[in-house]
Amino acid sequence: MSNHLNIDYLKQLKESMFNISKSAHDLDNVEDLYKVIHSSIAELIHTNNLFVATLNKETNLISFPYYVDINDSIPENSIELGKGLTSIIIKSSEPLLIDKDQYNNLVGLDKLGTVPESWLGVPLKLHNNETIGVLAIQSYSKDITFDQDDLKILTFAAEQLTLAIEKFNAIEQIEKKSKFDDLTGLPNKTSFFDSALSMIQDAKKINDSILFVLLDLDDFMLIIDTHGYDIGNKIIEVIAKRLSESINNNEVVSYWGGDKFNLILKAKADNKYNKERVQEIAKIIKQPISINNNVFSINSSIGVSIFSGNNNLNQLVRNSEIAMNHVKNNGKNNIEFYKHEFKQKLMNQFGIEVSLRKAISDKQWEVHYQPKFDSSHNLFGFEALIRWNHPEKGLINPSTFIPIAEKSNQICEIGSFIIQHVCLETKKMIDLGSENLIGSINLSAKELNKESIVNEIKYALDETGLPPANLEIELTERMMIDNENLSLEILNKIKDLGVYLSIDDFGTGYSSFNYLKNLPVDTIKIDKSFITGIDRDNEKLKIAKGIIKMGHDLNMNVLAEGVETKTEFDLLGSHSCDKFQGFFFSKPLSLNKFKQIL
């Protein structure tokens, strides 16, 4: 252009370049920068026709986020890479300056709009030289044609635009990372709360209801422990995709890490509809997932709270968590809608947990003794059963506080008391003449997994002088199965101390013969659910007979728990059951009363 050497033009050039550069640095969105570049270019080159094209690498489609032209409107649809001048520049990563004749030769039948007299386009290149789009201008006037100086100006503008795009992309990635989970791509906790607040405000305006759904995958850590985190992550990805596809517009599914998903669903006044909607979510999750020749069927514990106009967000989320925990504490794999009594129960449990700390420090325990007898009615031992002697409430049954103690890890401190107490009292009774008496202690899973448990038992034996052969450790069958590898190692160490080992509640965990034969166990105790009414239930009798035979085949003693009638005792005795305990013989006794029957 003839005025390129004009002093005024050079001043304008400097101001325009500075304006583009400053705007690329200062502006916080790329749309405003498009406009600044356009206005600056128009002042220098005297053309109002400018567009920005960008390439989607995944789809190979070119779109036009900015397009101003005096003759043609913005293309309605994206175009495929390979057609038109824009594609030529993207593929070559080189600028293109052509006149009308060259345009016709290059484009041919792929013309997308009015043919220009002059056309100039430059690539948008990232710092790694990857071309992501094109900045182009075109003139329809024979009086305005572009040259190499215009190419330099447009190249500078393209460089500034690309720097800004990289900046905006980085900011977008940071914002996305702060609001979306990397693994699933779902909204995270922060984004969930933002969406929830907005949905609550909208619901208030139209007196609408919303379901807040907290979903916890059952036994997910067991899958990770067995198959590894890679498999666990793939399962999470599959479930995230299924949940995303199951929700409607204006609903939200978010991932909070671990094994938890949160959903916000539209509710109806019809409670049946709401329940069925959540049930569908549970069914979607439970559909088999195949990964690396493994098939997983995932159950879930789901808690639901309903926004109906007068709940705050934190309360709604907390209520869904309370409902979910209620499911977890009552067998898992279910759905519960929040009820006030759930919260009351939780508060009661918390109160018990606080009181337990005092009970542990003050040793508010009372041990009762459940006598054990052989088939000749001879007393040979006892099972120690702890009671909480609360200063205000009196004796509290273990079923009330033991589950809470296990969750709060207080069970280990309670267990330490029992081990020491039973060893001491058993030794005293032996010294009084009951030299063959065997005292039995129940260990919880947390105690079994405690690194110090073997040394703790050994210390109690040494401290009290109790012979190891007068102590028995009882563990439930389910606990053994759930902790198979760790349990076997620890059991062998406990067995090496010289104490007896027994499996409690046998028959409820589906142990196999091959599994049992590897355990250093002396006695299996048939669970009382198979004993009660055994004389009236042939299936129970078959199970009991099978357990007795299996135990004897493994050179183990078999004890029947919960024997309440003479008929049950006689029937089990006729099938060679070795040992018994239950109300037919005696209920649990205080220490003094137990000593009286020795």
mmCIF file with all atom_site columns, C-alpha atoms in Angstrom, residues 526-534 559-570 579-586:
data_model
loop_
_atom_site.group_PDB
_atom_site.id
_atom_site.type_symbol
_atom_site.label_atom_id
_atom_site.label_alt_id
_atom_site.label_comp_id
_atom_site.label_asym_id
_atom_site.label_entity_id
_atom_site.label_seq_id
_atom_site.pdbx_PDB_ins_code
_atom_site.Cartn_x
_atom_site.Cartn_y
_atom_site.Cartn_z
_atom_site.occupancy
_atom_site.B_iso_or_equiv
_atom_site.pdbx_formal_charge
_atom_site.auth_seq_id
_atom_site.auth_comp_id
_atom_site.auth_asym_id
_atom_site.auth_atom_id
_atom_site.pdbx_PDB_model_num
ATOM 1  C CA . ILE A 1 526 ? -21.765 -74.230 64.636 1.00 0.00 ? 526 ILE A CA 1
ATOM 2  C CA . ASP A 1 527 ? -23.679 -70.967 64.455 1.00 0.00 ? 527 ASP A CA 1
ATOM 3  C CA . LYS A 1 528 ? -26.781 -70.919 66.647 1.00 0.00 ? 528 LYS A CA 1
ATOM 4  C CA . SER A 1 529 ? -28.986 -70.100 63.640 1.00 0.00 ? 529 SER A CA 1
ATOM 5  C CA . PHE A 1 530 ? -28.515 -73.738 62.552 1.00 0.00 ? 530 PHE A CA 1
ATOM 6  C CA . ILE A 1 531 ? -29.165 -75.069 66.067 1.00 0.00 ? 531 ILE A CA 1
ATOM 7  C CA . THR A 1 532 ? -32.391 -73.319 67.063 1.00 0.00 ? 532 THR A CA 1
ATOM 8  C CA . GLY A 1 533 ? -35.274 -75.619 66.104 1.00 0.00 ? 533 GLY A CA 1
ATOM 9  C CA . ILE A 1 534 ? -32.945 -78.210 64.568 1.00 0.00 ? 534 ILE A CA 1
ATOM 10 C CA . LEU A 1 559 ? -19.138 -77.135 69.386 1.00 0.00 ? 559 LEU A CA 1
ATOM 11 C CA . ALA A 1 560 ? -22.823 -76.278 69.010 1.00 0.00 ? 560 ALA A CA 1
ATOM 12 C CA . GLU A 1 561 ? -23.795 -72.743 70.042 1.00 0.00 ? 561 GLU A CA 1
ATOM 13 C CA . GLY A 1 562 ? -27.203 -71.694 71.315 1.00 0.00 ? 562 GLY A CA 1
ATOM 14 C CA . VAL A 1 563 ? -28.423 -75.097 72.509 1.00 0.00 ? 563 VAL A CA 1
ATOM 15 C CA . GLU A 1 564 ? -31.658 -74.293 74.348 1.00 0.00 ? 564 GLU A CA 1
ATOM 16 C CA . THR A 1 565 ? -33.501 -77.611 74.744 1.00 0.00 ? 565 THR A CA 1
ATOM 17 C CA . LYS A 1 566 ? -32.713 -81.167 75.749 1.00 0.00 ? 566 LYS A CA 1
ATOM 18 C CA . THR A 1 567 ? -34.087 -82.333 72.414 1.00 0.00 ? 567 THR A CA 1
ATOM 19 C CA . GLU A 1 568 ? -31.538 -80.223 70.557 1.00 0.00 ? 568 GLU A CA 1
ATOM 20 C CA . PHE A 1 569 ? -28.748 -81.492 72.819 1.00 0.00 ? 569 PHE A CA 1
ATOM 21 C CA . ASP A 1 570 ? -29.745 -85.143 72.418 1.00 0.00 ? 570 ASP A CA 1
ATOM 22 C CA . LYS A 1 579 ? -19.129 -79.680 72.842 1.00 0.00 ? 579 LYS A CA 1
ATOM 23 C CA . PHE A 1 580 ? -22.036 -77.416 73.690 1.00 0.00 ? 580 PHE A CA 1
ATOM 24 C CA . GLN A 1 581 ? -23.027 -74.057 75.069 1.00 0.00 ? 581 GLN A CA 1
ATOM 25 C CA . GLY A 1 582 ? -26.403 -72.420 75.437 1.00 0.00 ? 582 GLY A CA 1
ATOM 26 C CA . PHE A 1 583 ? -29.278 -71.715 77.808 1.00 0.00 ? 583 PHE A CA 1
ATOM 27 C CA . PHE A 1 584 ? -30.088 -75.431 78.114 1.00 0.00 ? 584 PHE A CA 1
ATOM 28 C CA . PHE A 1 585 ? -26.932 -75.674 80.222 1.00 0.00 ? 585 PHE A CA 1
ATOM 29 C CA . SER A 1 586 ? -26.607 -72.171 81.602 1.00 0.00 ? 586 SER A CA 1
#
